[in-house]
Amino acid sequence: MVVMGLGLPEVVVVLMVLAIKVLPYVLLVVVIVAVVKYLNARPRRDRERKTAHSLGEALAEERRRCGMTQEFVAQQLGVSRQAVSKWEKGVSDPSTHNLLALAHLYQVDPAGLLRSATGE
């Protein structure tokens, strides 16, 4: 293979030199783009964290209002007590099915439960 009068070994050397000289700049651009994307997503992450925490607070408040323990709620829904604890701490959110089951167990409107979580 001959490219512009260069043999294969010379072409490989030219490509390696280009890669060595260009690669740091490419990596720098990739890192900068990743950092900018991360920083721009911060308000969304904060909003999601606040909403998750608020939903957890609403779930815990309703459970306490009904005089139920996390263990009892877990047994009624067929989940672990740790799952109920994670929901109430805002570490994770219940599935739609479990959220509806919680609303039924607490005898509240599911939409009202979500509204109380968003602060409306």
Short mmCIF file of C-alpha atoms in Angstrom, two decimals:
data_model
loop_
_atom_site.label_atom_id
_atom_site.label_comp_id
_atom_site.label_asym_id
_atom_site.label_seq_id
_atom_site.Cartn_x
_atom_site.Cartn_y
_atom_site.Cartn_z
CA MET A 1 0.00 0.00 0.00
CA VAL A 2 1.38 3.37 -1.01
CA VAL A 3 -0.20 6.66 0.11
CA MET A 4 1.25 9.83 -1.39
CA GLY A 5 4.60 8.13 -1.91
CA LEU A 6 4.68 6.71 1.63
CA GLY A 7 4.85 3.01 2.38
CA LEU A 8 2.76 1.27 5.03
CA PRO A 9 5.32 1.69 7.84
CA GLU A 10 5.55 5.43 7.19
CA VAL A 11 1.74 5.77 7.11
CA VAL A 12 1.50 3.96 10.45
CA VAL A 13 4.13 6.26 11.95
CA VAL A 14 2.34 9.37 10.65
CA LEU A 15 -0.98 8.15 12.08
CA MET A 16 0.63 7.36 15.43
CA VAL A 17 2.22 10.80 15.60
CA LEU A 18 -1.11 12.44 14.77
CA ALA A 19 -2.87 10.34 17.39
CA ILE A 20 -0.27 11.21 20.03
CA LYS A 21 -0.48 14.93 19.26
CA VAL A 22 -4.28 15.13 18.85
CA LEU A 23 -5.50 12.63 21.46
CA PRO A 24 -4.81 14.84 24.51
CA TYR A 25 -6.89 17.65 22.98
CA VAL A 26 -9.72 15.26 22.15
CA LEU A 27 -9.69 13.92 25.69
CA LEU A 28 -9.65 17.46 27.08
CA VAL A 29 -12.71 18.37 25.02
CA VAL A 30 -14.51 15.19 26.16
CA VAL A 31 -13.76 15.98 29.81
CA ILE A 32 -14.89 19.60 29.43
CA VAL A 33 -18.15 18.53 27.77
CA ALA A 34 -18.77 15.98 30.54
CA VAL A 35 -18.15 18.55 33.29
CA VAL A 36 -20.41 21.15 31.66
CA LYS A 37 -23.16 18.55 31.21
CA TYR A 38 -22.81 17.50 34.87
CA LEU A 39 -22.95 21.09 36.11
CA ASN A 40 -25.97 21.93 33.95
CA ALA A 41 -27.83 18.89 35.32
CA ARG A 42 -27.35 20.01 38.94
CA PRO A 43 -30.64 21.95 39.27
CA ARG A 44 -32.55 18.95 37.90
CA ARG A 45 -30.77 16.59 40.32
CA ASP A 46 -31.52 18.91 43.25
CA ARG A 47 -35.17 19.15 42.23
CA GLU A 48 -35.47 15.35 41.93
CA ARG A 49 -33.76 14.86 45.28
CA LYS A 50 -36.16 17.34 46.92
CA THR A 51 -39.20 15.69 45.33
CA ALA A 52 -38.03 12.22 46.34
CA HIS A 53 -37.48 13.43 49.89
CA SER A 54 -40.89 15.08 49.96
CA LEU A 55 -42.59 11.90 48.72
CA GLY A 56 -40.80 9.95 51.43
CA GLU A 57 -41.94 12.44 54.05
CA ALA A 58 -45.52 12.22 52.82
CA LEU A 59 -45.42 8.40 52.96
CA ALA A 60 -43.96 8.40 56.47
CA GLU A 61 -46.49 10.99 57.65
CA GLU A 62 -49.44 8.98 56.31
CA ARG A 63 -48.11 5.76 57.84
CA ARG A 64 -47.73 7.40 61.25
CA ARG A 65 -51.18 9.03 60.93
CA CYS A 66 -52.65 5.56 60.46
CA GLY A 67 -50.70 4.21 63.45
CA MET A 68 -48.88 1.60 61.34
CA THR A 69 -45.33 0.34 61.59
CA GLN A 70 -43.01 -0.07 58.63
CA GLU A 71 -43.09 -3.81 59.28
CA PHE A 72 -46.90 -3.90 59.07
CA VAL A 73 -46.93 -1.86 55.85
CA ALA A 74 -44.29 -4.13 54.35
CA GLN A 75 -46.31 -7.24 55.20
CA GLN A 76 -49.49 -5.79 53.72
CA LEU A 77 -47.72 -4.88 50.45
CA GLY A 78 -45.56 -8.00 50.25
CA VAL A 79 -42.28 -6.09 50.31
CA SER A 80 -39.43 -5.90 52.79
CA ARG A 81 -39.38 -3.47 55.68
CA GLN A 82 -36.15 -2.10 54.20
CA ALA A 83 -38.03 -1.19 51.01
CA VAL A 84 -40.58 0.80 53.01
CA SER A 85 -37.74 2.48 54.90
CA LYS A 86 -36.00 3.43 51.62
CA TRP A 87 -39.23 4.90 50.26
CA GLU A 88 -39.70 7.00 53.38
CA LYS A 89 -36.07 8.18 53.39
CA GLY A 90 -36.30 9.13 49.71
CA VAL A 91 -33.52 6.71 48.74
CA SER A 92 -35.85 5.04 46.25
CA ASP A 93 -39.41 5.48 45.06
CA PRO A 94 -42.17 2.88 45.20
CA SER A 95 -43.40 1.47 41.92
CA THR A 96 -46.73 2.74 40.63
CA HIS A 97 -48.37 -0.48 41.81
CA ASN A 98 -46.91 -0.09 45.32
CA LEU A 99 -47.79 3.61 45.43
CA LEU A 100 -51.42 2.78 44.64
CA ALA A 101 -51.36 0.01 47.26
CA LEU A 102 -49.95 2.45 49.84
CA ALA A 103 -52.68 4.99 49.06
CA HIS A 104 -55.32 2.27 49.44
CA LEU A 105 -53.76 1.05 52.71
CA TYR A 106 -53.59 4.59 54.10
CA GLN A 107 -57.11 5.30 52.78
CA VAL A 108 -56.04 8.38 50.85
CA ASP A 109 -56.44 9.43 47.25
CA PRO A 110 -53.32 8.48 45.25
CA ALA A 111 -53.36 11.87 43.50
CA GLY A 112 -53.61 13.59 46.88
CA LEU A 113 -50.64 11.62 48.11
CA LEU A 114 -48.57 12.77 45.14
CA ARG A 115 -49.80 16.35 45.50
CA SER A 116 -48.75 16.39 49.14
CA ALA A 117 -45.35 15.15 48.03
CA THR A 118 -44.88 18.01 45.57
CA GLY A 119 -46.05 20.58 48.10
CA GLU A 120 -49.14 21.66 46.18
#
